[in-house]
Coordinates of C-alpha atoms and ligand atoms in Angstrom, one line a residue:
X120 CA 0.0 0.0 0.0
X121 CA 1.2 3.5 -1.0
X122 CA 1.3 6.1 1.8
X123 CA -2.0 7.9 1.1
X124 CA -3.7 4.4 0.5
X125 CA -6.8 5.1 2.6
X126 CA -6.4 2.4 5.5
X127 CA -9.1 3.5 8.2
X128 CA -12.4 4.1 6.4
X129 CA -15.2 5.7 7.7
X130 CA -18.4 4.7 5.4
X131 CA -21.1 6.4 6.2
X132 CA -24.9 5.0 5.2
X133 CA -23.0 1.6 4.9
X134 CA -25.6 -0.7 6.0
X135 CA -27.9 1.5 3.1
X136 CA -28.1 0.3 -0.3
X137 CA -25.1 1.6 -2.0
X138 CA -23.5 1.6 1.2
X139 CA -23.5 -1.8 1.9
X140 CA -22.9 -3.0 -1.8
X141 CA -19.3 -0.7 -1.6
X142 CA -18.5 -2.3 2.2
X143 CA -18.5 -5.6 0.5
X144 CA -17.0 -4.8 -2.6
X145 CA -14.0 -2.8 -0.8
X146 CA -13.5 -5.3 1.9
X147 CA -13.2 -8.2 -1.0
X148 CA -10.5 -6.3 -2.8
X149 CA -8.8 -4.7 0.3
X150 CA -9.6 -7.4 3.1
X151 CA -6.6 -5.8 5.5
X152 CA -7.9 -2.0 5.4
X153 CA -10.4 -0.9 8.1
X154 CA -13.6 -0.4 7.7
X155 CA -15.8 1.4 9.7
X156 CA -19.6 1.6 9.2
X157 CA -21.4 4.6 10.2
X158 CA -25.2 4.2 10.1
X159 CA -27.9 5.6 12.0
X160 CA -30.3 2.8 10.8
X161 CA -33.2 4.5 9.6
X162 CA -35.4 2.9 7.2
X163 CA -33.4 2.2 4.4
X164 CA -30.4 1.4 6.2
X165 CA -30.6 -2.3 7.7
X166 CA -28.4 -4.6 9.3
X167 CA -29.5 -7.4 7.3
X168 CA -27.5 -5.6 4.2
X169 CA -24.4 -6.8 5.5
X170 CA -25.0 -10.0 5.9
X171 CA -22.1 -11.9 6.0
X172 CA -19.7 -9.4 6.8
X173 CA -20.7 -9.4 10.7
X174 CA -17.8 -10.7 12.0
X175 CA -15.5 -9.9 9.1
X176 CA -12.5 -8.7 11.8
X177 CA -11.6 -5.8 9.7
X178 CA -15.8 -4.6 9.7
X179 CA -16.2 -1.9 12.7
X180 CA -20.0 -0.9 13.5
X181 CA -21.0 2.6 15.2
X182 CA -25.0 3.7 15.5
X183 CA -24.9 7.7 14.7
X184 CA -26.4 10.1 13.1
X185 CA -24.2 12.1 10.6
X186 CA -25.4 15.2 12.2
X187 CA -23.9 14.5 15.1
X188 CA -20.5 16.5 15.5
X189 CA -19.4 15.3 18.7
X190 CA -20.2 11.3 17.6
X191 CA -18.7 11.6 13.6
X192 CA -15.5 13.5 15.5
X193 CA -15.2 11.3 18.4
X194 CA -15.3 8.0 15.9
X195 CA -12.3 8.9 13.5
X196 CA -10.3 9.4 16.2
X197 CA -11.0 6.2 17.8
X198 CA -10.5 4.6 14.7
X199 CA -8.0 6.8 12.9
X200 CA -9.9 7.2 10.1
X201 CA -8.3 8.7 7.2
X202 CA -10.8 9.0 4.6
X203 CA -14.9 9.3 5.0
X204 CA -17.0 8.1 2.5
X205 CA -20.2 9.7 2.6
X206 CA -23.1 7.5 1.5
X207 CA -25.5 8.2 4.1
X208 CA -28.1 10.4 2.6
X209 CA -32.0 10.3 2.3
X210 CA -32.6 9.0 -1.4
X211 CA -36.1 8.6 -2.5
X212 CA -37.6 11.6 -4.3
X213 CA -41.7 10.7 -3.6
X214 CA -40.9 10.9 -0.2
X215 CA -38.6 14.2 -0.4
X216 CA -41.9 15.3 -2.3
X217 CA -44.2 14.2 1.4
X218 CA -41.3 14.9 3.9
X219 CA -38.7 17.5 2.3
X220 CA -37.1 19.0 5.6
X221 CA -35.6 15.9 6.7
X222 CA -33.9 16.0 3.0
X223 CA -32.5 18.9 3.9
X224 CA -31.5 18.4 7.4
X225 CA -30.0 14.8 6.2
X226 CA -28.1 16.0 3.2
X227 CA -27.3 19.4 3.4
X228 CA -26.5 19.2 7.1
X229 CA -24.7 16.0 7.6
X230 CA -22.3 16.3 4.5
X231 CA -21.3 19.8 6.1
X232 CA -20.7 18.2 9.5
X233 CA -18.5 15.8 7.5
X234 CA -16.8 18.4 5.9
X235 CA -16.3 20.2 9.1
X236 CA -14.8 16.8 10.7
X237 CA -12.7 16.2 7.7
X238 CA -11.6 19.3 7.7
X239 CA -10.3 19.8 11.2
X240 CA -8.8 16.2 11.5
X241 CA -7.1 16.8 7.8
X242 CA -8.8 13.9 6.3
X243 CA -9.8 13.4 3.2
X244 CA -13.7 12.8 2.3
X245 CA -15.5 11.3 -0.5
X246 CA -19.0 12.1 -1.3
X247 CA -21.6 9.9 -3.0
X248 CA -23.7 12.2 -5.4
X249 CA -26.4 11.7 -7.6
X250 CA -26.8 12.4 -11.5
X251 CA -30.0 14.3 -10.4
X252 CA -28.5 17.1 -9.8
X253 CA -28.4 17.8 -13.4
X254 CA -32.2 17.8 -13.0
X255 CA -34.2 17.2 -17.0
X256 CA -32.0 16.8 -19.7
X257 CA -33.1 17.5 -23.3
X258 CA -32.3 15.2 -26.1
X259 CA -29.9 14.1 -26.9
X260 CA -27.6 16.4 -24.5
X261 CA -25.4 14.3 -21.6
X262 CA -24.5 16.6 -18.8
X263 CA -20.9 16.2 -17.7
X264 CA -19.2 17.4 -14.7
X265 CA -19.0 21.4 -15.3
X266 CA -22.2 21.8 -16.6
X267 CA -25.0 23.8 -14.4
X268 CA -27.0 22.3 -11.6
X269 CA -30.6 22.6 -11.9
X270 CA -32.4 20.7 -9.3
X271 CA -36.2 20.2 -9.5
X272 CA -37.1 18.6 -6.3
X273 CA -36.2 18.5 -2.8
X274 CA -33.6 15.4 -2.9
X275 CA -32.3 16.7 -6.0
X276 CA -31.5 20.2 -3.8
X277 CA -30.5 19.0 -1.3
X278 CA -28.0 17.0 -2.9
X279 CA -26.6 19.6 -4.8
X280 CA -26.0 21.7 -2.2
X281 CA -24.0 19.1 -0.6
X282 CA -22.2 19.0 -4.1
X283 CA -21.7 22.6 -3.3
X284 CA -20.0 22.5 0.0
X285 CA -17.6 19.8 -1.0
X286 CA -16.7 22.1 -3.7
X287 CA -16.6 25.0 -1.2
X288 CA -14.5 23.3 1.2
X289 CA -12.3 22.4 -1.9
X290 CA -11.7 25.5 -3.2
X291 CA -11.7 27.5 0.6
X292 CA -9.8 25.5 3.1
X293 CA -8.1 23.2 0.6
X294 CA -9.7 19.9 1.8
X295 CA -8.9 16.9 -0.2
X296 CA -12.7 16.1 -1.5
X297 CA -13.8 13.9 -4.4
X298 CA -17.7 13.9 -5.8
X299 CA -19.0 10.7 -7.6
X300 CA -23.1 11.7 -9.7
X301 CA -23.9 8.7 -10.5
X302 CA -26.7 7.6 -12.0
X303 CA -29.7 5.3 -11.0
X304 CA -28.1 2.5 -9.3
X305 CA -30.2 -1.1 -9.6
X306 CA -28.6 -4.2 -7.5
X307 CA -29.0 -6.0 -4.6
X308 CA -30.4 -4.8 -1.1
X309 CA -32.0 -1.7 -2.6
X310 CA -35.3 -0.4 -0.6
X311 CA -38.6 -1.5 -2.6
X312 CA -39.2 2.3 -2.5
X313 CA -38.0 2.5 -5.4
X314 CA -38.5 1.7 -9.2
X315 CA -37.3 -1.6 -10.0
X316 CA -36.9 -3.6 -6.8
X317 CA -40.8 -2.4 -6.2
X318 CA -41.6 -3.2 -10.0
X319 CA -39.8 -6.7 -9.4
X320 CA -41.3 -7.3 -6.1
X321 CA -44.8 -6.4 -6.9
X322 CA -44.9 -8.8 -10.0
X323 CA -43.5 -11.7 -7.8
X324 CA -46.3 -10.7 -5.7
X325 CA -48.7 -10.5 -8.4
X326 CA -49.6 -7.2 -8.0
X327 CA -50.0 -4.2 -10.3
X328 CA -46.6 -2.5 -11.8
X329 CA -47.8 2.0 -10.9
X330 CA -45.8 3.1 -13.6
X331 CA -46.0 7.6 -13.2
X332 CA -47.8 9.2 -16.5
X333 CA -46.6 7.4 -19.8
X334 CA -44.0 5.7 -18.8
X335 CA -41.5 7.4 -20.8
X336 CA -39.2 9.1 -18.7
X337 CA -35.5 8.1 -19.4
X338 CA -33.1 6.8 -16.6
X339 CA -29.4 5.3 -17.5
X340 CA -29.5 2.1 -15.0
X341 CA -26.4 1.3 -13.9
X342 CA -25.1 -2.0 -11.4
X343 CA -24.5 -1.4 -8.4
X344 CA -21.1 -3.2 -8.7
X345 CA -20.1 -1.1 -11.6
X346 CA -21.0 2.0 -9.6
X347 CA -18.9 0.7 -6.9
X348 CA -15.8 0.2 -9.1
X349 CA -16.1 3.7 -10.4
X350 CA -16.4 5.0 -6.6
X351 CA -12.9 2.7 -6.1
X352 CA -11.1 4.0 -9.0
X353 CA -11.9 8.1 -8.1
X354 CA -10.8 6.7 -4.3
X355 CA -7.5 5.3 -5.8
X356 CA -6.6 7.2 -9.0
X357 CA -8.9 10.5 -8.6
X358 CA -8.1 14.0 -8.5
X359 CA -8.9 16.1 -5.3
X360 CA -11.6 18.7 -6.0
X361 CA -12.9 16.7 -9.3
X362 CA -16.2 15.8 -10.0
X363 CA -16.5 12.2 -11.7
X364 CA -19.9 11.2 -13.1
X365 CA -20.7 7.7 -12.7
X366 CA -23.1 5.8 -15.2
X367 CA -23.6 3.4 -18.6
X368 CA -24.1 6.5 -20.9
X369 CA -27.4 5.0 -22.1
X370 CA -30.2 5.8 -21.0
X371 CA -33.7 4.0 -21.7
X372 CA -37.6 4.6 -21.2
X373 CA -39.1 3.4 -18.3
X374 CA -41.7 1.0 -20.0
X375 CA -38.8 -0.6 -21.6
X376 CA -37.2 -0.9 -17.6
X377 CA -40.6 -2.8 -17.2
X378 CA -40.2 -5.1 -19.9
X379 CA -36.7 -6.0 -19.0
X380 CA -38.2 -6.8 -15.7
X381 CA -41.3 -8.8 -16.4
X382 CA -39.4 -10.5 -19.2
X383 CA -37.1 -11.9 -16.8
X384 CA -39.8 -12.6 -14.6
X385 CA -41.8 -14.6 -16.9
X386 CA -44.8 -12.1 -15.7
X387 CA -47.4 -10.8 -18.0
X388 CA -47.4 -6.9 -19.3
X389 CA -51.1 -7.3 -18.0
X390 CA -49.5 -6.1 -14.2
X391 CA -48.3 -2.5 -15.9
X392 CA -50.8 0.3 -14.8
X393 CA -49.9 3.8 -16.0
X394 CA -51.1 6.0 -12.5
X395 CA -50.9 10.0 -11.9
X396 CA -47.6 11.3 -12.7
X397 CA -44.8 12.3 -9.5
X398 CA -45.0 16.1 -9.2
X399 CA -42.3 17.6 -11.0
X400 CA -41.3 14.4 -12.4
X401 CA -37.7 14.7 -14.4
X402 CA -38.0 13.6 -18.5
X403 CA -34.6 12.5 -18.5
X404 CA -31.0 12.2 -17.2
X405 CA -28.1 11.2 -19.3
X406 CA -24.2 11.3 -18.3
X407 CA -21.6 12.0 -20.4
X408 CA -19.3 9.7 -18.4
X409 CA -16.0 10.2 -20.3
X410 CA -14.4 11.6 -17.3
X411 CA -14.8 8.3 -15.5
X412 CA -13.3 5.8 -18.4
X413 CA -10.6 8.1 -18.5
X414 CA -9.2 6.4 -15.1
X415 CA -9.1 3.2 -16.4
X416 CA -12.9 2.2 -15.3
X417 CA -16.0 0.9 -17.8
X418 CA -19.3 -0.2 -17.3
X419 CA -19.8 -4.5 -17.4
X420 CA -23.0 -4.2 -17.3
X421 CA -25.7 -2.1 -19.7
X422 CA -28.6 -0.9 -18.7
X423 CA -30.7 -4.2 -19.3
X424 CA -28.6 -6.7 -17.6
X425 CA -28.2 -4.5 -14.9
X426 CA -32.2 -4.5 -14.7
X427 CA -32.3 -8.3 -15.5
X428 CA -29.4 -9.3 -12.8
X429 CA -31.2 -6.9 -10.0
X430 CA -34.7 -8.8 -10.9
X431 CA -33.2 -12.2 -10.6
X432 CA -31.8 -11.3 -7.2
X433 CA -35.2 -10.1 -5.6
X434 CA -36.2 -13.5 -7.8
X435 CA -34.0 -15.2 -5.4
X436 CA -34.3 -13.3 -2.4
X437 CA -37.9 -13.0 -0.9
X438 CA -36.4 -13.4 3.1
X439 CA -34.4 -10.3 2.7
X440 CA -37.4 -8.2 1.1
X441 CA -40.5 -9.8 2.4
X442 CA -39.9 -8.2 6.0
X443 CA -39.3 -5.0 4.6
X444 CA -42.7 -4.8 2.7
X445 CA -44.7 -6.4 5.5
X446 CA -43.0 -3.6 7.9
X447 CA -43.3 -0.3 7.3
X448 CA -43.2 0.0 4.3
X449 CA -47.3 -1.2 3.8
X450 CA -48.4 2.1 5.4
X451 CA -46.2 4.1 3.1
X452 CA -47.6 2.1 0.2
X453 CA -50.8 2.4 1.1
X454 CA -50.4 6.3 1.8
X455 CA -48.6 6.7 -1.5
X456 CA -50.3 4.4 -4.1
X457 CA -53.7 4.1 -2.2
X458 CA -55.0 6.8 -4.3
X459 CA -53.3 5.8 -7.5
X460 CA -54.5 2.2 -7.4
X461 CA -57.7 2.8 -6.0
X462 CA -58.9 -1.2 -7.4
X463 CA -55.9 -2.4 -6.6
X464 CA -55.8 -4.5 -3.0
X465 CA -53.0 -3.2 -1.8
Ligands
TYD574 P1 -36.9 6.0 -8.9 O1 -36.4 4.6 -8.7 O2 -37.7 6.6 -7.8 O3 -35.6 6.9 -9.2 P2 -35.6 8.5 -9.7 O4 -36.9 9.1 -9.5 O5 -34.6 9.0 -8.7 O6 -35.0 8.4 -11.0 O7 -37.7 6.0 -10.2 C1 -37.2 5.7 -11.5 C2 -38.2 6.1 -12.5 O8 -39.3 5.3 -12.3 C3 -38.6 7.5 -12.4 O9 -38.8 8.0 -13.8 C4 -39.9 7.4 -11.7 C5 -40.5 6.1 -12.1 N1 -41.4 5.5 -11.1 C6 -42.7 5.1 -11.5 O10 -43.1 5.2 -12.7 N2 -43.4 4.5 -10.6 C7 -43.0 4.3 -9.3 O11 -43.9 3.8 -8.5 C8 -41.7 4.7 -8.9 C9 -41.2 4.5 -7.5 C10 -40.9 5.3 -9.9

């Protein structure tokens, strides 16, 4: 290991989705690095994520909020942490749309407590963005890392002003910070809030497929693992104060997202019902993600078989997602869709 190998890791939000997916993708490929998993737990975030990796003797766990000064400060010093990678965040638009000052307080708050930890310990920090920042992008434009943010909802704003902080802290005290946008990340252990685990669940379960308006609103898909790797090879090759967009560079409709999913399903386009439209819904994102390849790093996976692989998984995995919608989750879906599938026994 070189001397600024990162050794002591502080990964925040990594019992979340993307979170977890990196813990056990960075502990595979550096099994003697520390890693240190900062999660507060909250709905998205579950134990159950890791799996395996309880007990891993390199795997550290601390319950905090990333809000919390004193905690965040008190835990890279007991772990001499030397680079925070901040994937803790509140990620689902509908329900920035219902609940938008938690966003705010989540996002925009905790990066900047991060920063502020980072920047007194002299540590470097990595932070885990989101191509939505961007907000719509007209055909056939790709956005790439300079080009303007225009957010159009709550999550989108709150992420960009965490974008903006980094940047800040960059630029003002010189604090070695890294941005990954990526774009919409399918895999395992992702929340059923969301499009295609809740598309793939709900036609395991038989039930209807909500899709918002008609269904053709553009996304770039990309694996989970790939978005990992691209996270990995800013971490290891990147340049402080860049901005690397992470993403297939295709992007395709959301009733052909469907198709991929109830194709692999075997399930019958019967399930899809168009419903009213997200408020403020985006057309389209698209990343131009030449930045990225240019540090050695590509894709495996398109669009398709990153939809296909994720749908397979939930396929394979009802005891990790069952819980989750027979928890919570039902009230949300009933709160959220009850009006939009109003035959629909929910
Ligand atoms: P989502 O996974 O929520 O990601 P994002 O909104 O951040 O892109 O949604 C992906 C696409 O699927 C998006 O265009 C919204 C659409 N969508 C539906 O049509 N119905 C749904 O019930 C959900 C959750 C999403």
């Amino acid at each position: 290991m070189s001397a600024d190998f990162p050794r002591s890791l502080l990964m925040t939000g990594g019992c979340g989705f993307i979170g977890s997916n990196f813990v056990r993708f960075w502990l595979s490929r550096f099994p003697l690095s520390t890693v240190v998993v900062y999660d507060l737990l909250t709905y998205a975030g579950r134990r159950e994520n890791l799996g395996e990796l309880w007990g891993h003797p390199q795997l550290h766990f601390v319950l905090g909020d990333i809000t919390d000064l004193e905690r965040v400060r008190q835990t890279c010093h007991e772990y001499a942490i030397d680079l925070i990678v901040n994937f803790a965040a509140e990620t689902h638009v509908d329900q920035s749309i219902a609940r938008p000052l938690v966003f705010t307080e989540t996002n925009v708050r905790g990066t900047h407590v991060l920063l502020e930890v980072a920047r007194e310990l002299g540590i470097r920090l990595h932070q885990v963005s989101t191509d939505e920042v961007y907000g719509h992008v007209p055909e056939p434009q790709q956005r790439s890392e300079d080009d303007a943010l225009w957010p159009r909802s709550p999550y989108a704003a709150s992420k960009a002003a965490a974008d903006q902080l980094a940047q800040a802290y960059f630029i003002t005290y010189g604090l070695a910070v890294t941005t990954t946008r990526g774009s919409n990340t399918v895999g395992p252990y992702q929340h059923p809030e969301k499009a295609v685990p809740l598309f793939s669940t709900n036609a395991l379960l038989g039930q209807q497929l909500p899709i918002y308006g008609d269904g053709l609103q553009q996304r770039d898909y990309v694996h989970v693992h790939d978005h990992c790797a691209g996270i990995e090879a800013v971490l290891l090759r990147g340049t402080a104060g860049e901005i690397y967009n992470v993403g297939t560079g295709q992007d395709i409709t959301n009733l052909e997202m469907v198709d991929v999913i109830l194709g692999t399903l075997g399930k019958d386009r019967c399930l899809i019902e168009h419903v009213t439209d997200r408020p403020g819904h985006d057309r389209r994102y698209s990343l131009n993600v030449s930045k990225l390849h240019a540090l050695g790093w590509a894709a495996q996976y398109t669009c398709q078989q990153a939809i296909a692989e994720t749908a397979r998984w939930y396929a394979g995995h009802a005891e990790w997602w069952q819980p989750i919608r027979n928890g919570t989750f039902r009230q949300y879906y009933q709160e959220h869709y009850g009006q939009r599938l109003p035959d629909t026994d929910l």
